[in-house]
Amino acid sequence: MADTSQKKQVVGWIGVGVMGRWMCQHLIDAGYPAVVYTRTRAKAAPLLDAGATWAESPAAVARQADIVFTMVGFPEDVKEVYQGDQGVLVGARDGLITVDMTTTEPHLAKTISEAALPLGVQAIDAPVSGGDVGARNAQLSIMVGGDAGAVQTVLPLLKRMGKQIVHQGPAGAGQHTKMCNQIVIAGTMIGVCESLLYGCRAGLDLDQVLASISGGAAGCWSLTNLAPRILKRNFDPGFFVDHFIKDMGIALDEARRMHLCLPGLALVHQLYLAVTANGGGQSGTQALMLALESMSQVQVHSAAPKA
Amino acid sequence: MADTSQKKQVVGWIGVGVMGRWMCQHLIDAGYPAVVYTRTRAKAAPLLDAGATWAESPAAVARQADIVFTMVGFPEDVKEVYQGDQGVLVGARDGLITVDMTTTEPHLAKTISEAALPLGVQAIDAPVSGGDVGARNAQLSIMVGGDAGAVQTVLPLLKRMGKQIVHQGPAGAGQHTKMCNQIVIAGTMIGVCESLLYGCRAGLDLDQVLASISGGAAGCWSLTNLAPRILKRNFDPGFFVDHFIKDMGIALDEARRMHLCLPGLALVHQLYLAVTANGGGQSGTQALMLALESMSQVQVHSAAPKA
C-alpha cells in the first residue's frame, strides 16, 4: 500500500458518466494518481488525457488502488461491479476501502459491506445530491454510511467533490439518507406541478404567481428552479425521470421491508410511471407535469390569458 | 368622502384575530383613522386603546369608511360579513372599496365583486401568506385580485402590511393565487413528513439527515421550519390544521368546477382529515406527521438509536 503519510493514495474510479467524470477529475486535479475503468472506454478519454491510467476491469482497478470509488447507474450495475466475476471484491486486498457513490439500495450497501469485511475491505456508501452541476463545481452534498475509521480516511478525498459531507451511520445509512432526500423531492414535485396546473386552468399569469409564492411558506428548490423551466416547456434533464423512478422504487421497497406506509411517495411514483409510459423516461423530473397535464387535458405555460 | 389628496382615508376593519389585529395596527400606526368591528368586542380592545373607534356592525363600519378591510375565518363568515342583513354591502356608498384578506373561495370573491359593482363599490380580494409572524412584522405576501384602479388606491395601505404585493388579475385572482400557494405546501408537507418517517424507521439520526438534505434539491420552507419542530414533538400552531383543511377543500372544489384532477392534493387533504379525526384540528400543519405515524405505528424523534 501507498505510504499515506507521504504519498497520495492511489485512487480507483469506476463509472464515468455525467457526474463521475467530474468527481474523478477533481481528485486528479488534487494530485491523486487515478486508475479508471468504465463500460464504454471512450468516455474515459478526458480522464486518461488528464493523466489517469486505464484498467481492464473493476478487479484490475482494485488490484492497483488504495481507495476505489464507484459511480454507476442501477443496483444491478453496482452488484456486477462489486460482486461480478471481474468485480472489485475479486481484486481486493486487505486494507482496501471502497466508496460507492451511486444511489442504490440500502440493503445492497449492507450486503456488500458484509461481503467485504472478511477480505479486510471496508465498503462505504456515499450517495450524493447536487446533480451534474454540483459534481462539476464540487458542490455536492455527500451522505456517508460505513465504518467511522474508513470514513475518516476518505474524508479528504470527499471534500474535493462536495461542500456538505455528513457521516450518517453504519453501512447503508448513506443510502437511507439519500432516500430521505428523494422522498422530500417527490412531495415538492407533485406540489409544484399541481399548483401550476391549477393556476393555469384558473387563468392566472404563472410568472406573477411565482413572484407571489416563491419567497414564502411554499418556497422550495423545485419551485425556484424547475417551475420556470416548466413554464418555458423545457423538459430537458437535470435529473432523469428514469433515475428518479429507480430511487423512489428503492425507497418504496425498503419501506415495505420496514412495514412502513408512504402513500404520498407511492402516488408520485405511479404518476412518474405515467410519464415513462408516454416516452418521458429520459426527460428531467419536471416532466411530471406532462402526466398531470394529460390527465386533465391542459397545457401549462407562461402568461396565460386572464380568466 | 375624505379628500385623499390631503387627508388619510378612513379605514374600516372587520375581523381582529391573530393576524387581523396586527394588520389593522400597522394602518393605525401609519396615521389612518380606523373604525373597527369584530364578533367578540373584547378582542378589539388593543386597537380601541390605540385610537380606533368601535362600530356595531359591518354595515356601520362601511357607512363610516372609505376602504373596508375584512380578515375573518371561513367562507360562511365572509358571506355574512358582506351579504348579511347588517353586512358591508348594506352600508356601502358609491366609491367605497372593500378588501377581503381572508383566504376564501375564488368564486365567492367574484360573486361579491359582482354584487358590489352596481352599488358603485369595488370589491378586492387580497389573501395573504406569512402567518401571524408575517402579520406582526408587516412581512406578508399579499396576492391581489380586482379592478386595477381600485388596487392602485389601496396599494399604499397594503404596503404597510406586506413586503410582497402582486396584482394577480381580476376579482378572484388573488384567491386563486393563494390556492396555488397552498397546493405547493400540501406537497412539501407530505414529502417532509414521509421523509422523516422513513429516516426514523431506518434508524437514522434525523438531525444529521436534515444537515445533509436541507440545503439541496430537497430544500424547502417546511423542511427548514417545520421538520425541527416535529423532531421536538412540537405540534403547536403556526398555521392551524383546520384552516389548512378549509383551504385545501376550497382548492379541490374549485378544481372540480374546472374539471381538473389533482391527485396529490386530494391525498394530502384526506390525510389531514385523519389528523382531525384524532383531535388535531387546532394543531399546526406539521401535525400531518401524527396521521402518518399512526398508520405505521412509529413515532419520529431526534437522535434515533442507530439501526
XYZ file of C-alpha atoms in Angstrom:
614
model
C 0.000 0.000 0.000
C 0.994 3.577 -0.519
C 2.548 5.324 2.459
C -0.300 7.743 3.093
C 1.731 9.984 5.371
C 3.956 10.964 2.459
C 2.316 10.000 -0.823
C -1.210 10.458 -2.069
C -3.276 7.288 -2.081
C -3.861 5.655 -5.452
C -7.476 6.187 -6.407
C -9.512 3.744 -8.457
C -12.526 5.124 -10.297
C -15.283 3.050 -11.885
C -18.119 4.737 -13.780
C -17.516 7.854 -15.819
C -20.943 9.329 -16.552
C -22.120 12.933 -16.434
C -21.241 13.118 -12.743
C -18.469 10.553 -12.226
C -16.181 12.135 -14.776
C -16.111 15.436 -12.883
C -15.781 13.862 -9.468
C -12.768 11.822 -10.618
C -11.307 14.896 -12.319
C -11.352 16.789 -9.009
C -9.240 14.040 -7.403
C -6.775 14.069 -10.314
C -6.608 17.871 -10.017
C -5.775 17.432 -6.327
C -2.811 15.239 -7.247
C -4.178 11.752 -6.647
C -2.926 9.100 -9.108
C -6.028 7.563 -10.677
C -6.834 4.203 -12.263
C -10.032 4.221 -14.299
C -12.459 1.655 -15.638
C -15.816 2.243 -17.273
C -18.004 0.148 -19.573
C -17.553 2.446 -22.554
C -13.826 3.192 -22.733
C -14.289 6.241 -24.982
C -15.990 8.068 -22.127
C -12.801 7.832 -20.091
C -10.718 9.694 -22.710
C -10.750 13.107 -20.936
C -9.545 11.490 -17.701
C -6.877 9.451 -19.463
C -5.746 12.661 -21.177
C -5.555 14.229 -17.716
C -3.135 11.514 -16.571
C -5.320 8.642 -15.348
C -4.336 5.103 -16.326
C -6.747 2.542 -17.769
C -7.614 -0.809 -16.220
C -9.474 -3.613 -17.987
C -11.954 -4.494 -15.228
C -13.191 -3.498 -11.777
C -10.973 -6.256 -10.346
C -7.966 -4.774 -12.113
C -8.782 -1.353 -10.687
C -9.000 -2.801 -7.178
C -5.598 -4.542 -7.517
C -3.893 -1.200 -8.173
C -5.776 1.138 -5.852
C -5.900 2.079 -2.169
C -9.397 3.511 -2.425
C -11.894 2.514 -5.115
C -14.761 4.854 -5.954
C -17.778 3.662 -7.928
C -20.408 5.828 -9.601
C -22.511 3.668 -11.885
C -26.221 3.542 -12.761
C -28.545 0.990 -11.242
C -28.370 -1.525 -8.378
C -27.695 -4.330 -10.903
C -24.637 -2.382 -12.082
C -23.429 -1.981 -8.501
C -23.809 -5.737 -7.887
C -21.891 -6.569 -11.047
C -19.123 -4.046 -10.340
C -18.574 -5.316 -6.785
C -19.594 -8.958 -6.847
C -19.237 -9.998 -10.511
C -16.604 -12.398 -11.884
C -14.313 -9.462 -12.546
C -15.664 -7.376 -9.694
C -13.925 -5.151 -7.173
C -14.051 -7.759 -4.412
C -12.212 -10.276 -6.643
C -9.278 -7.883 -6.929
C -9.458 -6.540 -3.387
C -6.590 -6.751 -0.915
C -6.561 -6.323 2.851
C -6.818 -2.622 3.699
C -8.713 -1.555 0.609
C -11.524 0.945 1.086
C -14.385 1.109 -1.398
C -16.780 4.036 -1.746
C -19.983 3.523 -3.719
C -21.348 6.923 -4.678
C -24.162 5.504 -6.807
C -27.645 5.932 -5.388
C -28.587 2.305 -4.739
C -30.379 0.011 -2.316
C -29.507 0.469 1.378
C -29.693 -3.290 1.929
C -27.313 -3.829 -1.022
C -24.836 -1.455 0.606
C -25.061 -3.567 3.763
C -24.648 -6.803 1.809
C -21.529 -5.546 0.038
C -20.101 -4.265 3.302
C -20.643 -7.657 4.933
C -19.087 -9.465 1.984
C -16.084 -7.107 2.034
C -15.281 -7.308 5.732
C -13.786 -10.864 5.764
C -11.420 -9.729 2.989
C -10.145 -6.875 5.168
C -12.030 -4.422 2.972
C -14.170 -1.568 4.312
C -17.074 -0.766 1.967
C -18.580 2.706 2.351
C -21.770 4.006 0.756
C -21.702 7.694 -0.134
C -24.501 8.752 -2.497
C -24.689 12.379 -3.476
C -27.156 15.150 -4.190
C -26.478 18.095 -6.461
C -26.588 16.728 -9.988
C -24.102 17.256 -12.787
C -23.700 20.941 -11.910
C -22.878 20.088 -8.298
C -20.431 17.423 -9.498
C -18.689 19.834 -11.855
C -18.416 22.600 -9.247
C -17.503 20.265 -6.370
C -20.613 21.442 -4.529
C -22.224 18.062 -3.862
C -23.941 17.028 -0.664
C -22.454 13.627 0.237
C -24.325 11.289 2.587
C -21.940 8.747 4.060
C -22.528 5.340 5.635
C -19.886 2.916 6.924
C -17.058 2.314 9.361
C -16.027 5.537 11.112
C -12.271 4.969 10.680
C -12.605 4.275 6.969
C -14.829 7.327 6.564
C -12.125 9.446 8.230
C -9.569 8.115 5.754
C -11.598 9.028 2.695
C -12.904 12.344 4.027
C -10.135 14.500 2.477
C -10.980 12.998 -0.919
C -14.738 13.503 -0.481
C -14.025 17.118 0.393
C -12.595 17.538 -3.114
C -16.036 16.678 -4.523
C -18.542 18.174 -2.113
C -19.306 21.003 0.258
C -21.655 19.180 2.647
C -20.340 15.827 3.853
C -22.115 14.113 6.751
C -21.351 10.670 8.220
C -24.840 9.336 8.777
C -24.120 5.986 10.432
C -23.138 2.404 9.570
C -23.167 0.814 6.105
C -26.427 1.641 4.343
C -27.048 4.848 6.313
C -25.781 6.985 3.437
C -28.236 5.325 1.056
C -31.082 5.631 3.545
C -30.342 9.355 3.873
C -30.412 9.741 0.096
C -33.837 8.096 0.151
C -34.961 10.725 2.696
C -33.775 13.353 0.225
C -35.674 11.808 -2.685
C -38.870 11.384 -0.651
C -38.969 15.121 0.091
C -38.360 15.894 -3.580
C -41.259 13.629 -4.611
C -43.531 15.761 -2.425
C -42.228 19.094 -3.668
C -42.555 17.965 -7.308
C -46.221 16.967 -7.043
C -46.961 20.158 -5.109
C -45.260 22.398 -7.661
C -46.775 20.689 -10.707
C -50.338 20.592 -9.354
C -50.037 24.223 -8.275
C -49.024 25.352 -11.772
C -51.747 23.207 -13.292
C -54.368 24.793 -11.052
C -53.100 28.310 -11.678
C -53.070 27.814 -15.438
C -56.630 26.484 -15.511
C -57.713 29.388 -13.293
C -56.386 31.780 -15.925
C -53.550 33.224 -13.849
C -50.277 34.614 -15.168
C -47.992 31.945 -13.713
C -44.872 34.122 -13.711
C -46.777 36.508 -11.459
C -47.942 33.613 -9.303
C -44.327 32.533 -8.813
C -43.470 36.114 -7.811
C -46.112 35.918 -5.070
C -45.464 32.448 -3.672
C -41.776 31.534 -4.188
C -40.467 33.509 -1.228
C -42.794 32.247 1.491
C -44.044 29.058 3.109
C -44.456 27.431 -0.320
C -40.844 28.169 -1.163
C -38.778 25.207 -2.307
C -35.907 24.361 -4.615
C -38.247 22.781 -7.151
C -40.439 25.884 -7.299
C -37.456 28.184 -7.769
C -35.504 26.012 -10.187
C -37.941 23.759 -12.046
C -41.200 25.749 -12.255
C -39.624 28.368 -14.568
C -38.374 25.565 -16.844
C -41.864 24.056 -16.981
C -43.334 27.439 -17.960
C -40.844 27.540 -20.844
C -41.821 23.954 -21.810
C -38.213 22.933 -21.124
C -38.230 19.298 -20.029
C -34.519 18.648 -20.567
C -32.818 16.674 -17.812
C -31.241 17.998 -14.949
C -32.115 14.718 -13.275
C -33.570 11.903 -15.388
C -37.093 10.651 -14.759
C -35.790 7.075 -15.138
C -33.277 7.607 -12.338
C -35.828 9.241 -10.070
C -38.190 6.300 -10.613
C -35.338 3.958 -9.671
C -34.753 5.919 -6.466
C -38.427 6.073 -5.499
C -38.735 2.343 -6.227
C -35.829 1.648 -3.880
C -37.375 3.804 -1.155
C -40.737 2.060 -1.525
C -39.089 -1.398 -1.440
C -37.140 -0.504 1.683
C -40.269 0.984 3.249
C -42.134 -2.259 2.535
C -39.354 -4.250 4.213
C -39.675 -1.927 7.222
C -43.523 -2.192 7.233
C -43.853 1.492 6.568
C -46.753 3.098 4.670
C -45.779 6.045 2.440
C -48.916 6.945 0.486
C -47.590 10.206 -0.952
C -44.429 8.642 -2.323
C -46.402 5.722 -3.761
C -48.719 8.099 -5.615
C -45.902 10.206 -7.048
C -44.070 7.040 -8.115
C -47.148 5.922 -10.039
C -47.534 9.296 -11.740
C -43.897 9.173 -12.853
C -44.583 5.746 -14.350
C -47.230 7.512 -16.429
C -44.504 9.894 -17.619
C -42.404 6.957 -18.856
C -45.468 5.324 -20.412
C -45.564 8.408 -22.630
C -41.875 8.152 -23.514
C -40.563 10.639 -20.966
C -38.025 8.470 -19.149
C -35.084 10.488 -20.430
C -36.709 13.817 -19.615
C -35.980 15.793 -16.470
C -38.032 15.264 -13.319
C -40.115 18.385 -14.084
C -41.756 16.225 -16.790
C -44.097 15.009 -14.039
C -46.138 17.915 -15.343
C -46.751 16.032 -18.613
C -48.562 13.211 -16.817
C -50.750 15.629 -14.858
C -51.481 17.675 -17.972
C -52.606 14.643 -19.916
C -54.993 13.636 -17.116
C -56.826 16.972 -17.296
C -56.266 17.940 -20.933
C -54.477 21.176 -20.139
C -51.086 22.594 -21.091
C -49.277 24.865 -18.662
C -47.412 27.892 -19.995
C -46.272 31.403 -19.138
C -48.556 34.426 -19.456
C -51.880 32.628 -19.690
C -54.755 34.804 -20.874
C -56.753 36.156 -17.932
C -59.876 34.203 -16.993
C -65.646 61.009 1.301
C -62.292 62.023 2.692
C -60.169 64.188 0.432
C -57.445 61.647 -0.219
C -55.014 64.237 -1.578
C -54.851 65.905 1.838
C -56.233 63.593 4.488
C -55.728 59.887 5.098
C -58.641 57.710 4.051
C -60.828 56.379 6.854
C -60.173 52.683 7.210
C -62.765 50.145 8.296
C -61.509 46.892 9.778
C -63.598 43.767 10.351
C -62.075 40.698 11.989
C -59.464 41.044 14.694
C -57.873 37.627 15.075
C -54.200 36.646 15.475
C -53.402 38.258 12.131
C -56.043 40.949 11.620
C -55.210 42.771 14.837
C -51.612 43.375 13.700
C -52.543 44.307 10.158
C -55.014 46.924 11.406
C -52.472 48.164 13.944
C -49.971 48.871 11.144
C -52.543 51.138 9.446
C -53.266 52.966 12.693
C -49.517 53.358 13.215
C -49.319 54.901 9.745
C -51.897 57.514 10.739
C -55.074 56.130 9.187
C -58.246 56.755 11.231
C -59.774 53.316 11.860
C -63.296 52.042 12.549
C -63.378 48.503 13.906
C -65.939 45.726 14.216
C -65.364 42.142 15.265
C -67.645 39.433 16.636
C -66.027 39.418 20.071
C -65.656 43.053 21.087
C -63.074 42.302 23.782
C -60.588 41.293 21.084
C -60.706 44.815 19.683
C -59.568 46.407 22.965
C -55.900 46.904 21.950
C -56.966 48.658 18.742
C -59.525 50.821 20.535
C -56.810 51.724 23.036
C -54.649 52.706 20.063
C -57.294 55.148 18.870
C -59.657 53.145 16.688
C -63.399 53.725 17.082
C -65.948 50.948 17.523
C -68.853 50.234 15.162
C -71.772 47.933 15.940
C -71.914 46.021 12.661
C -70.167 45.550 9.309
C -72.775 47.864 7.781
C -71.938 50.543 10.364
C -68.246 50.173 9.532
C -68.983 50.604 5.831
C -71.038 53.755 6.427
C -68.062 55.473 8.061
C -65.146 54.197 5.961
C -63.515 54.879 2.603
C -61.862 51.473 2.472
C -63.133 48.436 4.387
C -60.733 45.559 5.133
C -62.033 42.150 6.213
C -59.989 39.344 7.774
C -62.348 36.715 9.129
C -62.310 32.912 9.254
C -64.307 30.805 6.844
C -66.243 31.443 3.619
C -69.523 31.449 5.611
C -68.126 34.313 7.694
C -67.156 36.237 4.564
C -70.678 35.790 3.135
C -72.260 37.009 6.375
C -69.910 39.973 6.710
C -70.513 41.176 3.151
C -74.010 39.973 2.283
C -75.729 39.541 5.663
C -78.575 41.738 6.973
C -76.045 44.009 8.644
C -73.345 43.353 6.061
C -70.833 45.659 4.422
C -72.847 45.960 1.220
C -75.894 47.204 3.188
C -73.875 50.137 4.494
C -71.860 50.725 1.351
C -71.832 54.046 -0.520
C -70.700 54.828 -4.051
C -66.912 54.940 -4.170
C -66.287 52.514 -1.331
C -63.503 49.964 -1.817
C -63.583 46.665 0.080
C -60.572 44.401 0.543
C -61.171 40.841 1.743
C -57.895 39.449 3.082
C -59.456 36.220 4.331
C -58.453 33.113 2.386
C -61.777 32.143 0.859
C -63.409 30.767 -2.271
C -62.347 32.386 -5.563
C -65.902 32.124 -6.892
C -67.200 33.830 -3.723
C -64.778 36.702 -4.342
C -66.224 37.023 -7.847
C -69.791 36.868 -6.551
C -69.176 39.631 -4.020
C -67.415 41.744 -6.620
C -70.378 41.379 -8.987
C -72.865 42.236 -6.215
C -70.799 45.292 -5.225
C -70.370 46.820 -8.664
C -73.968 48.105 -9.144
C -73.578 49.924 -5.795
C -70.503 51.739 -7.076
C -68.328 49.597 -4.815
C -65.099 47.901 -5.927
C -64.505 44.626 -4.044
C -60.929 43.404 -3.991
C -59.691 40.007 -2.799
C -56.245 40.067 -1.192
C -55.412 36.911 0.778
C -52.043 36.710 2.424
C -49.257 34.281 3.209
C -46.864 34.637 6.121
C -48.861 33.742 9.227
C -49.107 35.646 12.476
C -45.383 36.404 12.470
C -45.596 37.883 8.984
C -48.636 39.905 10.031
C -46.891 41.256 13.117
C -43.705 42.170 11.220
C -45.533 43.552 8.162
C -43.761 40.926 6.048
C -46.790 39.322 4.419
C -47.037 38.245 0.818
C -50.327 39.706 -0.455
C -51.994 38.235 -3.543
C -54.409 40.731 -5.041
C -57.377 40.302 -7.369
C -59.724 43.044 -8.595
C -60.100 46.263 -10.542
C -56.703 47.793 -11.378
C -57.658 51.340 -10.351
C -59.028 50.248 -7.003
C -55.930 48.145 -6.411
C -53.760 51.218 -7.067
C -55.777 53.166 -4.483
C -55.279 50.590 -1.719
C -51.655 49.759 -2.578
C -50.110 52.269 -0.129
C -52.150 50.669 2.663
C -51.243 47.110 1.641
C -47.593 48.147 1.676
C -47.976 48.865 5.404
C -48.803 45.173 5.935
C -46.663 43.274 3.467
C -43.394 43.143 1.614
C -44.509 41.240 -1.487
C -47.682 42.601 -3.081
C -48.648 41.376 -6.556
C -51.787 42.259 -8.516
C -52.670 38.873 -9.978
C -55.692 39.768 -12.133
C -59.439 40.375 -11.847
C -61.659 39.564 -8.854
C -60.887 36.043 -7.586
C -57.328 36.015 -8.941
C -55.886 36.759 -5.513
C -57.764 33.815 -4.021
C -56.715 31.539 -6.889
C -53.081 32.529 -6.300
C -53.414 31.720 -2.616
C -54.711 28.287 -3.640
C -51.560 27.829 -5.762
C -49.567 28.615 -2.636
C -51.465 26.101 -0.503
C -51.192 23.354 -3.151
C -47.393 23.600 -3.131
C -47.386 23.482 0.662
C -49.543 20.338 0.654
C -46.833 18.661 -1.434
C -43.929 19.853 0.675
C -45.702 18.740 3.874
C -46.288 15.158 2.732
C -42.738 14.965 1.394
C -41.184 16.243 4.611
C -43.299 14.056 6.902
C -42.816 10.848 4.915
C -39.088 11.536 4.680
C -38.734 11.879 8.447
C -40.883 8.790 8.957
C -38.674 6.755 6.638
C -35.456 8.051 8.189
C -36.667 7.297 11.707
C -37.672 3.731 10.831
C -34.320 3.266 9.087
C -32.587 4.143 12.351
C -31.038 7.404 11.183
C -30.210 10.401 13.348
C -32.746 12.805 11.848
C -30.897 15.962 12.873
C -27.968 14.675 10.824
C -30.296 13.834 7.946
C -31.577 17.410 7.949
C -27.972 18.634 7.873
C -27.414 16.607 4.698
C -30.590 17.346 2.779
C -31.906 20.786 3.797
C -29.529 22.782 1.600
C -30.035 20.984 -1.724
C -32.742 19.949 -4.158
C -34.949 18.758 -1.267
C -34.703 22.160 0.373
C -37.993 23.807 1.258
C -39.536 26.118 3.844
C -41.341 23.224 5.524
C -38.136 21.202 5.880
C -36.238 24.148 7.368
C -39.000 25.453 9.631
C -41.337 22.587 10.492
C -39.144 19.453 10.478
C -37.141 20.646 13.527
C -40.425 21.265 15.390
C -41.624 17.748 14.544
C -38.379 16.278 15.905
C -39.040 18.123 19.178
C -42.665 16.816 19.175
C -43.840 20.434 18.994
C -47.184 20.436 17.187
C -48.257 23.928 18.284
C -49.811 26.066 15.571
C -48.107 28.193 13.352
C -50.926 27.569 10.936
C -53.970 25.584 12.118
C -54.768 22.192 10.593
C -58.462 23.222 10.468
C -57.630 26.282 8.368
C -55.364 24.316 6.038
C -58.130 21.751 5.516
C -60.505 24.617 4.684
C -58.020 25.930 2.098
C -57.369 22.533 0.513
C -61.114 21.915 0.402
C -61.613 25.201 -1.446
C -58.856 24.338 -3.934
C -60.334 20.887 -4.559
C -63.842 22.340 -5.020
C -62.551 24.920 -7.480
C -60.524 22.260 -9.275
C -63.655 20.122 -9.588
C -65.531 23.085 -11.078
C -62.662 23.498 -13.567
C -62.574 19.735 -14.358
C -59.064 19.458 -13.023
C -57.602 16.312 -11.434
C -55.225 16.963 -8.509
C -54.445 13.542 -7.044
C -51.647 14.708 -4.757
C -53.704 17.449 -3.154
C -56.666 15.087 -2.735
C -54.475 12.566 -0.912
C -52.936 15.128 1.421
C -56.397 16.561 2.155
C -57.580 13.094 3.188
C -54.574 12.543 5.443
C -55.221 15.858 7.176
C -58.791 14.719 7.787
C -57.232 11.796 9.647
C -55.371 14.325 11.794
C -58.656 15.988 12.771
C -60.283 12.609 13.361
C -57.695 12.212 16.110
C -58.433 15.618 17.614
C -55.628 17.545 15.903
C -57.619 20.290 14.188
C -56.159 23.008 16.406
C -52.596 21.733 15.988
C -50.142 23.195 13.495
C -49.879 21.800 9.966
C -46.798 19.775 10.952
C -49.269 17.505 12.793
C -49.727 15.726 9.449
C -46.951 13.593 10.914
C -49.341 12.234 13.561
C -51.602 10.689 10.909
C -48.672 9.070 9.118
C -47.190 7.827 12.381
C -50.439 6.178 13.423
C -50.671 4.356 10.087
C -47.277 2.698 10.583
C -47.066 2.568 14.377
C -43.904 4.623 14.604
C -43.006 7.817 16.442
C -40.484 10.194 14.918
C -37.951 11.897 17.172
C -34.462 13.378 17.284
C -31.371 11.232 17.745
C -32.892 7.848 16.952
C -30.748 4.907 18.019
C -28.679 3.605 15.120
C -30.175 0.643 13.257
